[in-house]
PDB file of C-alpha atoms in Angstrom:
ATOM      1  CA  UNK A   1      18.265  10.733  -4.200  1.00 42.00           C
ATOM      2  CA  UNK A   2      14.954  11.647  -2.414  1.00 57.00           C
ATOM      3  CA  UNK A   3      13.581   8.437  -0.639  1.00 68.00           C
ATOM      4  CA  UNK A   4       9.871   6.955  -1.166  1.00 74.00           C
ATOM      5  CA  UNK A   5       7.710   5.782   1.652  1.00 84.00           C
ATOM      6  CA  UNK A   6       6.154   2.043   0.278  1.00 85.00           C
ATOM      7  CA  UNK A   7       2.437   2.082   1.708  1.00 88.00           C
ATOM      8  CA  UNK A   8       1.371  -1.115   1.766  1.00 90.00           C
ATOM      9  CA  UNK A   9      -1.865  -2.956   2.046  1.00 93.00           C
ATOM     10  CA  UNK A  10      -2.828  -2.719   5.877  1.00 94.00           C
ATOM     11  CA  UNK A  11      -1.990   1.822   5.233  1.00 94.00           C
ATOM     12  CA  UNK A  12      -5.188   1.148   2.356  1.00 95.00           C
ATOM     13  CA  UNK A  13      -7.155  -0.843   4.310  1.00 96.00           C
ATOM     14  CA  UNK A  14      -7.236   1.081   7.583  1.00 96.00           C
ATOM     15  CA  UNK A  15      -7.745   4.473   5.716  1.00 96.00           C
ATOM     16  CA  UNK A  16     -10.642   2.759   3.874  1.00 95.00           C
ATOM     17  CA  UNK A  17     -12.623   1.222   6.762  1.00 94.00           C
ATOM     18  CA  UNK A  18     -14.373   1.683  10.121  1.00 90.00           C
ATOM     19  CA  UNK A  19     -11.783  -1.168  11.615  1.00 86.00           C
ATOM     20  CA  UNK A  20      -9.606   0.817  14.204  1.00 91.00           C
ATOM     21  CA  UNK A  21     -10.705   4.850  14.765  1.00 94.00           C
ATOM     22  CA  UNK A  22      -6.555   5.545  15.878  1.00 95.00           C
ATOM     23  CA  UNK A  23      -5.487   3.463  12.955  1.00 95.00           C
ATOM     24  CA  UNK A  24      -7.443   4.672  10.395  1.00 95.00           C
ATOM     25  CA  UNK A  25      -6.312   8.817  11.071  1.00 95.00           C
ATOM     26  CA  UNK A  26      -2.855   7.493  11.275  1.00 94.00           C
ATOM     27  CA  UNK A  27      -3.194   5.761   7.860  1.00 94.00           C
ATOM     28  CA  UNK A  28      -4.646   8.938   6.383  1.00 94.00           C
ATOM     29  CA  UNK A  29      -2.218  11.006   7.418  1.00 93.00           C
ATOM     30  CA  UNK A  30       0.255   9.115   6.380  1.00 91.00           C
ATOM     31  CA  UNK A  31      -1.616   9.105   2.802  1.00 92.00           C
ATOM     32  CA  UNK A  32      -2.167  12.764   2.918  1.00 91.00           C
ATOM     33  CA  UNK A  33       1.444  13.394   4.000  1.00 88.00           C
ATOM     34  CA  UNK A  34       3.939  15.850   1.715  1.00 87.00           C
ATOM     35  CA  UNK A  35       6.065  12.800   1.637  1.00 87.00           C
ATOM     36  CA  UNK A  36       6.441  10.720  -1.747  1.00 88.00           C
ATOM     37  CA  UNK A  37       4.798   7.619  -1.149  1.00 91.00           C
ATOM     38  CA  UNK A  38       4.554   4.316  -3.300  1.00 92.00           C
ATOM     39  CA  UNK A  39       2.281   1.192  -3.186  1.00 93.00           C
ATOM     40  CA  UNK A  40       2.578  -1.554  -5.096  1.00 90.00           C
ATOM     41  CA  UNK A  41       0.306  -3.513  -7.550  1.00 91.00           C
ATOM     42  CA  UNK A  42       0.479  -6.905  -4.840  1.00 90.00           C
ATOM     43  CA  UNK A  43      -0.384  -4.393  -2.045  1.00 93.00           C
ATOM     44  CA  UNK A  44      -3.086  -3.265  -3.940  1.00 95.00           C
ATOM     45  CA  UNK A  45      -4.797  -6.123  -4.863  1.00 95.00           C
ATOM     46  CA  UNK A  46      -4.579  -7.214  -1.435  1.00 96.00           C
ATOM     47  CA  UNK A  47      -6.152  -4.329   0.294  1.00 96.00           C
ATOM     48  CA  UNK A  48      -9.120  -4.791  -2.644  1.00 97.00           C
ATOM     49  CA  UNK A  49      -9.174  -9.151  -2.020  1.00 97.00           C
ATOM     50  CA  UNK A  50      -9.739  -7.583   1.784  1.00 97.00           C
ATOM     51  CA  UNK A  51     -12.416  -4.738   0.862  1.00 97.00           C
ATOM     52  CA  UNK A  52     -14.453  -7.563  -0.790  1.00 97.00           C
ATOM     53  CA  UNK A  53     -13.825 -10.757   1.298  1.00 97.00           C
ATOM     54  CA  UNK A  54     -13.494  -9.223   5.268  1.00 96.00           C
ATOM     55  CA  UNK A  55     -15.369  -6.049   4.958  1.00 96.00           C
ATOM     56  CA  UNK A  56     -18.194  -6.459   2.011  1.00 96.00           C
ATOM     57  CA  UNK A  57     -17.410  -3.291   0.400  1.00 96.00           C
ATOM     58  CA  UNK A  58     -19.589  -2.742  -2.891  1.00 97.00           C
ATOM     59  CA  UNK A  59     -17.508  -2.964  -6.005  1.00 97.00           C
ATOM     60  CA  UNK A  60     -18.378   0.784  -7.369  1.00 97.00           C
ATOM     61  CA  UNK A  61     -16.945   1.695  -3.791  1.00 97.00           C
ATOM     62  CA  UNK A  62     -13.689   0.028  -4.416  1.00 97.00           C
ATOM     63  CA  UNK A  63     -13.592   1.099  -7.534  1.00 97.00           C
ATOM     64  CA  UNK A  64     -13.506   4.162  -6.195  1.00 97.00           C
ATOM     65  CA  UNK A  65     -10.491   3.735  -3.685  1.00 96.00           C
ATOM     66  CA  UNK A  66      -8.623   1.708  -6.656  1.00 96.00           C
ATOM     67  CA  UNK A  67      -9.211   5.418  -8.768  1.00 96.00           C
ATOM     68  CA  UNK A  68      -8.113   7.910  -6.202  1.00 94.00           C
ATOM     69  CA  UNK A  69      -4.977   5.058  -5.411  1.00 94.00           C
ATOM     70  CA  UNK A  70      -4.102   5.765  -9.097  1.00 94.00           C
ATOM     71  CA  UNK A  71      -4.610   9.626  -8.856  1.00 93.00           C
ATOM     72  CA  UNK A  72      -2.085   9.862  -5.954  1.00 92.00           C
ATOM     73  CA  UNK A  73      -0.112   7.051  -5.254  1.00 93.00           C
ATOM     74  CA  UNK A  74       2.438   5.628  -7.592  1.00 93.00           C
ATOM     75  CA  UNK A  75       1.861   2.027  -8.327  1.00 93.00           C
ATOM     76  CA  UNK A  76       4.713  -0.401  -8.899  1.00 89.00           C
ATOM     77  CA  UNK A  77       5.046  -4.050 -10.314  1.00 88.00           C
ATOM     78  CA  UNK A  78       7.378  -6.204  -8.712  1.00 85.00           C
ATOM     79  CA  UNK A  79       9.841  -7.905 -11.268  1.00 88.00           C
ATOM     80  CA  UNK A  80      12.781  -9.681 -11.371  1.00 91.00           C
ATOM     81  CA  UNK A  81      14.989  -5.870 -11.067  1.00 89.00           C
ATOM     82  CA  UNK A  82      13.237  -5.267  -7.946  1.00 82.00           C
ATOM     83  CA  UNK A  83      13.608  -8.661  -6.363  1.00 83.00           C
ATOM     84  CA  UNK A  84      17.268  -8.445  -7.556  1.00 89.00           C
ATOM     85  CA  UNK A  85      17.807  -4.949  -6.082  1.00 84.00           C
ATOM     86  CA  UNK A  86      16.410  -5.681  -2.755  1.00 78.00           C
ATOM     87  CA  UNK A  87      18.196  -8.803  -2.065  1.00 84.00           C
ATOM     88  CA  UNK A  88      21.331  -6.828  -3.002  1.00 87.00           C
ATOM     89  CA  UNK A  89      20.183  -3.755  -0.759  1.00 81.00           C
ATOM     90  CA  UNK A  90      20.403  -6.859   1.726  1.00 80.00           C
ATOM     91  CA  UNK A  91      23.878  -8.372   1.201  1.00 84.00           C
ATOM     92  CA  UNK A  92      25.038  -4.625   1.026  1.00 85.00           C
ATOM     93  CA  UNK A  93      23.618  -3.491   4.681  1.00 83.00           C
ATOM     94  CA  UNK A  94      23.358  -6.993   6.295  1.00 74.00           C
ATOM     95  CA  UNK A  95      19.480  -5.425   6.348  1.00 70.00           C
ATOM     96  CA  UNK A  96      16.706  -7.882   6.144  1.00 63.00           C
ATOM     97  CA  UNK A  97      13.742  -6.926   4.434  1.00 56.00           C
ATOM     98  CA  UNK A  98      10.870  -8.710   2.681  1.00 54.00           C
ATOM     99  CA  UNK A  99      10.935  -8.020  -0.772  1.00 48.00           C
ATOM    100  CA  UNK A 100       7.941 -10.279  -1.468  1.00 45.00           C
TER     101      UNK A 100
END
């Protein structure tokens, strides 16, 4: 089974703004990686609560990022299978992780 990389909401964010120089090529290349990567619909609407509240971003613009998200990035919805499966992945590997 071929892993996924999960991007979550700081990857968007730091690809997306002026914030951090370093951060924000690290976050692209990350994005522009060969590597399957997948985001979730709670990261996303974080990174876009963040793009409007922090850094004022014009809705069309975010709309933009939300559209080229789509185009390359897997989405997910969390549900009760997921929230299941990682707190099995835990008792399984004694691994914490935050599947919230």
């Amino acid at each position: 089974m071929k892993d996924n990389n999960f991007t979550d909401s700081n990857i968007l964010i730091y690809a997306h703004t002026m914030q951090d120089e370093r951060k924000k090529k690290i976050a692209q290349a990350i994005l522009s990686s060969d590597q399957t990567i997948i985001s979730s619909a709670q990261a996303l609407n974080e990174s876009i609560n963040v793009f409007i509240k922090r850094f004022k971003i014009h809705l069309n613009n975010i709309q933009d990022i939300v559209d080229q998200t789509f185009l390359y990035i897997p989405v997910k919805i969390i549900n009760n299978r997921t929230i299941l499966s990682g707190l099995e992945i835990c008792n399984n590997t004694n691994f914490l992780i935050t599947i919230l």
